[in-house]
PDB file of C-alpha atoms in Angstrom:
ATOM      1  CA  MET A   1     -36.954  93.689  31.358  1.00  0.00           C
ATOM      2  CA  ARG A   2     -36.425  95.157  34.817  1.00  0.00           C
ATOM      3  CA  ARG A   3     -38.737  98.046  33.918  1.00  0.00           C
ATOM      4  CA  ALA A   4     -41.332  95.571  32.626  1.00  0.00           C
ATOM      5  CA  LEU A   5     -41.163  93.755  35.980  1.00  0.00           C
ATOM      6  CA  GLU A   6     -41.786  97.063  37.801  1.00  0.00           C
ATOM      7  CA  LEU A   7     -44.817  97.663  35.576  1.00  0.00           C
ATOM      8  CA  ALA A   8     -46.069  94.132  36.291  1.00  0.00           C
ATOM      9  CA  GLU A   9     -45.906  94.904  40.001  1.00  0.00           C
ATOM     10  CA  ALA A  10     -47.918  98.098  39.372  1.00  0.00           C
ATOM     11  CA  ALA A  11     -50.574  96.100  37.534  1.00  0.00           C
ATOM     12  CA  GLY A  12     -50.766  93.582  40.370  1.00  0.00           C
ATOM     13  CA  SER A  13     -51.138  96.331  42.966  1.00  0.00           C
ATOM     14  CA  GLU A  14     -54.166  97.571  40.995  1.00  0.00           C
ATOM     15  CA  GLY A  15     -55.747  94.116  41.019  1.00  0.00           C
ATOM     16  CA  GLU A  16     -54.859  93.410  37.391  1.00  0.00           C
ATOM     17  CA  ALA A  17     -52.946  90.349  36.205  1.00  0.00           C
ATOM     18  CA  PRO A  18     -49.332  91.385  36.791  1.00  0.00           C
ATOM     19  CA  VAL A  19     -47.935  91.771  33.297  1.00  0.00           C
ATOM     20  CA  GLY A  20     -45.702  94.626  32.178  1.00  0.00           C
ATOM     21  CA  ALA A  21     -44.195  95.495  28.810  1.00  0.00           C
ATOM     22  CA  VAL A  22     -41.812  98.007  27.288  1.00  0.00           C
ATOM     23  CA  VAL A  23     -40.859  98.827  23.712  1.00  0.00           C
ATOM     24  CA  ALA A  24     -37.283  99.942  23.114  1.00  0.00           C
ATOM     25  CA  ARG A  25     -35.166 101.003  20.173  1.00  0.00           C
ATOM     26  CA  ASP A  26     -31.402 101.211  20.460  1.00  0.00           C
ATOM     27  CA  GLY A  27     -31.623 100.925  24.238  1.00  0.00           C
ATOM     28  CA  THR A  28     -34.114 103.794  24.579  1.00  0.00           C
ATOM     29  CA  LEU A  29     -37.578 103.130  25.982  1.00  0.00           C
ATOM     30  CA  ILE A  30     -40.231 104.490  23.597  1.00  0.00           C
ATOM     31  CA  GLY A  31     -43.385 102.906  25.070  1.00  0.00           C
ATOM     32  CA  GLU A  32     -44.509 101.045  28.159  1.00  0.00           C
ATOM     33  CA  GLY A  33     -47.633  99.606  29.689  1.00  0.00           C
ATOM     34  CA  TRP A  34     -49.222  97.145  32.044  1.00  0.00           C
ATOM     35  CA  ASN A  35     -52.390  95.099  32.059  1.00  0.00           C
ATOM     36  CA  ARG A  36     -55.582  97.101  32.684  1.00  0.00           C
ATOM     37  CA  PRO A  37     -58.534  95.222  31.171  1.00  0.00           C
ATOM     38  CA  ILE A  38     -60.450  95.151  34.471  1.00  0.00           C
ATOM     39  CA  SER A  39     -60.041  98.810  35.446  1.00  0.00           C
ATOM     40  CA  SER A  40     -60.512 100.063  31.874  1.00  0.00           C
ATOM     41  CA  GLY A  41     -63.380  97.736  30.987  1.00  0.00           C
ATOM     42  CA  ASP A  42     -61.451  97.071  27.770  1.00  0.00           C
ATOM     43  CA  PRO A  43     -60.533  93.447  26.998  1.00  0.00           C
ATOM     44  CA  THR A  44     -57.762  94.606  24.643  1.00  0.00           C
ATOM     45  CA  TRP A  45     -55.893  96.610  27.288  1.00  0.00           C
ATOM     46  CA  HIS A  46     -52.992  94.222  27.670  1.00  0.00           C
ATOM     47  CA  ALA A  47     -49.521  95.395  28.633  1.00  0.00           C
ATOM     48  CA  GLU A  48     -48.178  94.813  25.123  1.00  0.00           C
ATOM     49  CA  MET A  49     -51.026  96.745  23.505  1.00  0.00           C
ATOM     50  CA  GLU A  50     -50.494  99.769  25.736  1.00  0.00           C
ATOM     51  CA  ALA A  51     -46.733  99.688  25.160  1.00  0.00           C
ATOM     52  CA  LEU A  52     -47.284  99.489  21.390  1.00  0.00           C
ATOM     53  CA  ARG A  53     -49.804 102.349  21.442  1.00  0.00           C
ATOM     54  CA  ARG A  54     -47.445 104.585  23.401  1.00  0.00           C
ATOM     55  CA  ALA A  55     -44.501 103.688  21.164  1.00  0.00           C
ATOM     56  CA  ALA A  56     -46.567 104.442  18.038  1.00  0.00           C
ATOM     57  CA  VAL A  57     -47.509 107.856  19.444  1.00  0.00           C
ATOM     58  CA  HIS A  58     -43.876 108.509  20.350  1.00  0.00           C
ATOM     59  CA  GLU A  59     -42.736 107.540  16.842  1.00  0.00           C
ATOM     60  CA  LYS A  60     -45.741 109.138  15.097  1.00  0.00           C
ATOM     61  CA  ASN A  61     -46.010 105.891  13.151  1.00  0.00           C
ATOM     62  CA  TYR A  62     -47.992 102.682  13.500  1.00  0.00           C
ATOM     63  CA  ARG A  63     -44.985 100.750  12.247  1.00  0.00           C
ATOM     64  CA  LEU A  64     -42.231 100.133  14.788  1.00  0.00           C
ATOM     65  CA  PRO A  65     -39.282  98.663  12.862  1.00  0.00           C
ATOM     66  CA  HIS A  66     -35.991  98.011  14.625  1.00  0.00           C
ATOM     67  CA  THR A  67     -37.723  97.765  18.014  1.00  0.00           C
ATOM     68  CA  THR A  68     -37.790  95.164  20.752  1.00  0.00           C
ATOM     69  CA  LEU A  69     -40.739  94.452  23.010  1.00  0.00           C
ATOM     70  CA  TYR A  70     -39.808  93.171  26.470  1.00  0.00           C
ATOM     71  CA  VAL A  71     -42.736  91.574  28.301  1.00  0.00           C
ATOM     72  CA  THR A  72     -43.003  89.606  31.521  1.00  0.00           C
ATOM     73  CA  LEU A  73     -45.408  86.991  30.127  1.00  0.00           C
ATOM     74  CA  GLU A  74     -45.582  85.355  26.715  1.00  0.00           C
ATOM     75  CA  PRO A  75     -47.955  87.318  24.448  1.00  0.00           C
ATOM     76  CA  CYS A  76     -51.450  86.058  23.624  1.00  0.00           C
ATOM     77  CA  VAL A  77     -52.845  85.716  20.086  1.00  0.00           C
ATOM     78  CA  MET A  78     -54.154  89.308  20.044  1.00  0.00           C
ATOM     79  CA  CYS A  79     -50.861  90.790  21.195  1.00  0.00           C
ATOM     80  CA  ALA A  80     -48.776  88.582  18.899  1.00  0.00           C
ATOM     81  CA  GLY A  81     -50.885  89.779  15.973  1.00  0.00           C
ATOM     82  CA  ALA A  82     -50.392  93.408  16.975  1.00  0.00           C
ATOM     83  CA  LEU A  83     -46.626  92.897  17.250  1.00  0.00           C
ATOM     84  CA  ILE A  84     -46.549  91.439  13.747  1.00  0.00           C
ATOM     85  CA  ASN A  85     -48.693  94.259  12.339  1.00  0.00           C
ATOM     86  CA  ALA A  86     -46.462  96.866  13.994  1.00  0.00           C
ATOM     87  CA  ARG A  87     -43.403  95.207  12.436  1.00  0.00           C
ATOM     88  CA  VAL A  88     -41.653  94.844  15.775  1.00  0.00           C
ATOM     89  CA  GLU A  89     -38.280  93.209  15.145  1.00  0.00           C
ATOM     90  CA  ARG A  90     -37.899  91.186  18.341  1.00  0.00           C
ATOM     91  CA  ILE A  91     -39.934  89.958  21.314  1.00  0.00           C
ATOM     92  CA  VAL A  92     -38.193  89.071  24.560  1.00  0.00           C
ATOM     93  CA  PHE A  93     -40.496  87.494  27.106  1.00  0.00           C
ATOM     94  CA  ALA A  94     -39.796  86.230  30.585  1.00  0.00           C
ATOM     95  CA  ALA A  95     -42.294  83.483  31.481  1.00  0.00           C
ATOM     96  CA  ARG A  96     -44.283  81.189  29.228  1.00  0.00           C
ATOM     97  CA  ASP A  97     -48.075  81.358  29.314  1.00  0.00           C
ATOM     98  CA  LEU A  98     -49.020  77.700  29.051  1.00  0.00           C
ATOM     99  CA  ARG A  99     -52.745  78.486  28.695  1.00  0.00           C
ATOM    100  CA  PHE A 100     -52.751  81.343  26.188  1.00  0.00           C
ATOM    101  CA  GLY A 101     -49.192  81.874  24.925  1.00  0.00           C
ATOM    102  CA  ALA A 102     -49.165  82.498  21.194  1.00  0.00           C
ATOM    103  CA  VAL A 103     -45.480  82.777  20.353  1.00  0.00           C
ATOM    104  CA  ARG A 104     -44.246  79.486  21.833  1.00  0.00           C
ATOM    105  CA  SER A 105     -46.628  77.657  24.189  1.00  0.00           C
ATOM    106  CA  LYS A 106     -49.833  77.205  22.140  1.00  0.00           C
ATOM    107  CA  PHE A 107     -48.913  78.743  18.780  1.00  0.00           C
ATOM    108  CA  ARG A 108     -45.852  80.088  17.016  1.00  0.00           C
ATOM    109  CA  LEU A 109     -47.460  83.123  15.411  1.00  0.00           C
ATOM    110  CA  ALA A 110     -44.652  85.629  15.715  1.00  0.00           C
ATOM    111  CA  ASP A 111     -42.201  83.793  13.488  1.00  0.00           C
ATOM    112  CA  SER A 112     -44.611  81.785  11.353  1.00  0.00           C
ATOM    113  CA  ASP A 113     -43.673  81.232   7.713  1.00  0.00           C
ATOM    114  CA  LEU A 114     -47.349  81.761   6.870  1.00  0.00           C
ATOM    115  CA  LEU A 115     -47.168  85.499   7.597  1.00  0.00           C
ATOM    116  CA  ASN A 116     -45.452  88.339   5.752  1.00  0.00           C
ATOM    117  CA  HIS A 117     -43.484  89.544   8.793  1.00  0.00           C
ATOM    118  CA  ARG A 118     -41.590  87.440  11.277  1.00  0.00           C
ATOM    119  CA  VAL A 119     -40.645  88.624  14.729  1.00  0.00           C
ATOM    120  CA  ARG A 120     -37.538  87.156  16.343  1.00  0.00           C
ATOM    121  CA  VAL A 121     -38.477  85.537  19.653  1.00  0.00           C
ATOM    122  CA  GLU A 122     -36.319  85.108  22.742  1.00  0.00           C
ATOM    123  CA  GLU A 123     -37.589  83.726  26.004  1.00  0.00           C
ATOM    124  CA  GLY A 124     -36.564  83.225  29.589  1.00  0.00           C
ATOM    125  CA  LEU A 125     -35.016  86.595  30.492  1.00  0.00           C
ATOM    126  CA  LEU A 126     -35.762  87.049  34.228  1.00  0.00           C
ATOM    127  CA  ALA A 127     -38.315  84.233  33.995  1.00  0.00           C
ATOM    128  CA  ALA A 128     -38.005  83.270  37.663  1.00  0.00           C
ATOM    129  CA  GLU A 129     -38.736  86.824  38.813  1.00  0.00           C
ATOM    130  CA  ALA A 130     -41.694  87.209  36.455  1.00  0.00           C
ATOM    131  CA  GLY A 131     -43.055  83.805  37.425  1.00  0.00           C
ATOM    132  CA  ASP A 132     -42.765  84.649  41.109  1.00  0.00           C
ATOM    133  CA  ILE A 133     -44.760  87.879  40.634  1.00  0.00           C
ATOM    134  CA  LEU A 134     -47.521  85.902  38.909  1.00  0.00           C
ATOM    135  CA  VAL A 135     -47.537  83.098  41.488  1.00  0.00           C
ATOM    136  CA  GLN A 136     -47.712  85.538  44.412  1.00  0.00           C
ATOM    137  CA  PHE A 137     -50.506  87.547  42.766  1.00  0.00           C
ATOM    138  CA  PHE A 138     -52.708  84.517  42.116  1.00  0.00           C
ATOM    139  CA  ARG A 139     -51.950  83.105  45.577  1.00  0.00           C
ATOM    140  CA  ARG A 140     -53.230  86.376  47.115  1.00  0.00           C
ATOM    141  CA  LEU A 141     -56.334  86.213  44.923  1.00  0.00           C
ATOM    142  CA  ARG A 142     -57.106  82.655  46.008  1.00  0.00           C
ATOM    143  CA  GLN A 143     -56.556  83.541  49.680  1.00  0.00           C
ATOM    144  CA  ALA A 144     -58.897  86.533  49.380  1.00  0.00           C
ATOM    145  CA  SER A 145     -61.471  84.354  47.650  1.00  0.00           C
ATOM    146  CA  ASP A 146     -61.197  81.663  50.307  1.00  0.00           C
ATOM    147  CA  ALA A 147     -61.528  84.261  53.084  1.00  0.00           C
ATOM    148  CA  GLY A 148     -64.732  85.558  51.493  1.00  0.00           C
ATOM    149  CA  ARG A 149     -66.478  82.179  51.655  1.00  0.00           C
TER     150      ARG A 149
END
């Protein structure tokens, strides 16, 4: 999760929402990413999606069994769906996303009995640190917006 926090900081320094993610298997990082929808012009370029893409390339397989995704913010519906499709075994997220969170806050997609694959979900690892990065980022955005008025 520490690496995911570093990636979140990188995203924030680029003006993107500060979210970072890594995919690991047996303690080895096989994919990582951070949010880039603004700079890429791609609404699907979330941290989890980039980490999954890189892990799939690394593994030469779109399925990622026996892996864990560590992410600084609870995944959205799109990312939760991708994690299920990739057959990720476990998601560990730091902070809840009360507006868009799809594995605990708004929905429980990852471990739903309605789907053919369930992802184990753990939350709260380094939540204070991840939350602080988000709070500071949005505070800076509001201050910049207020200064521009």
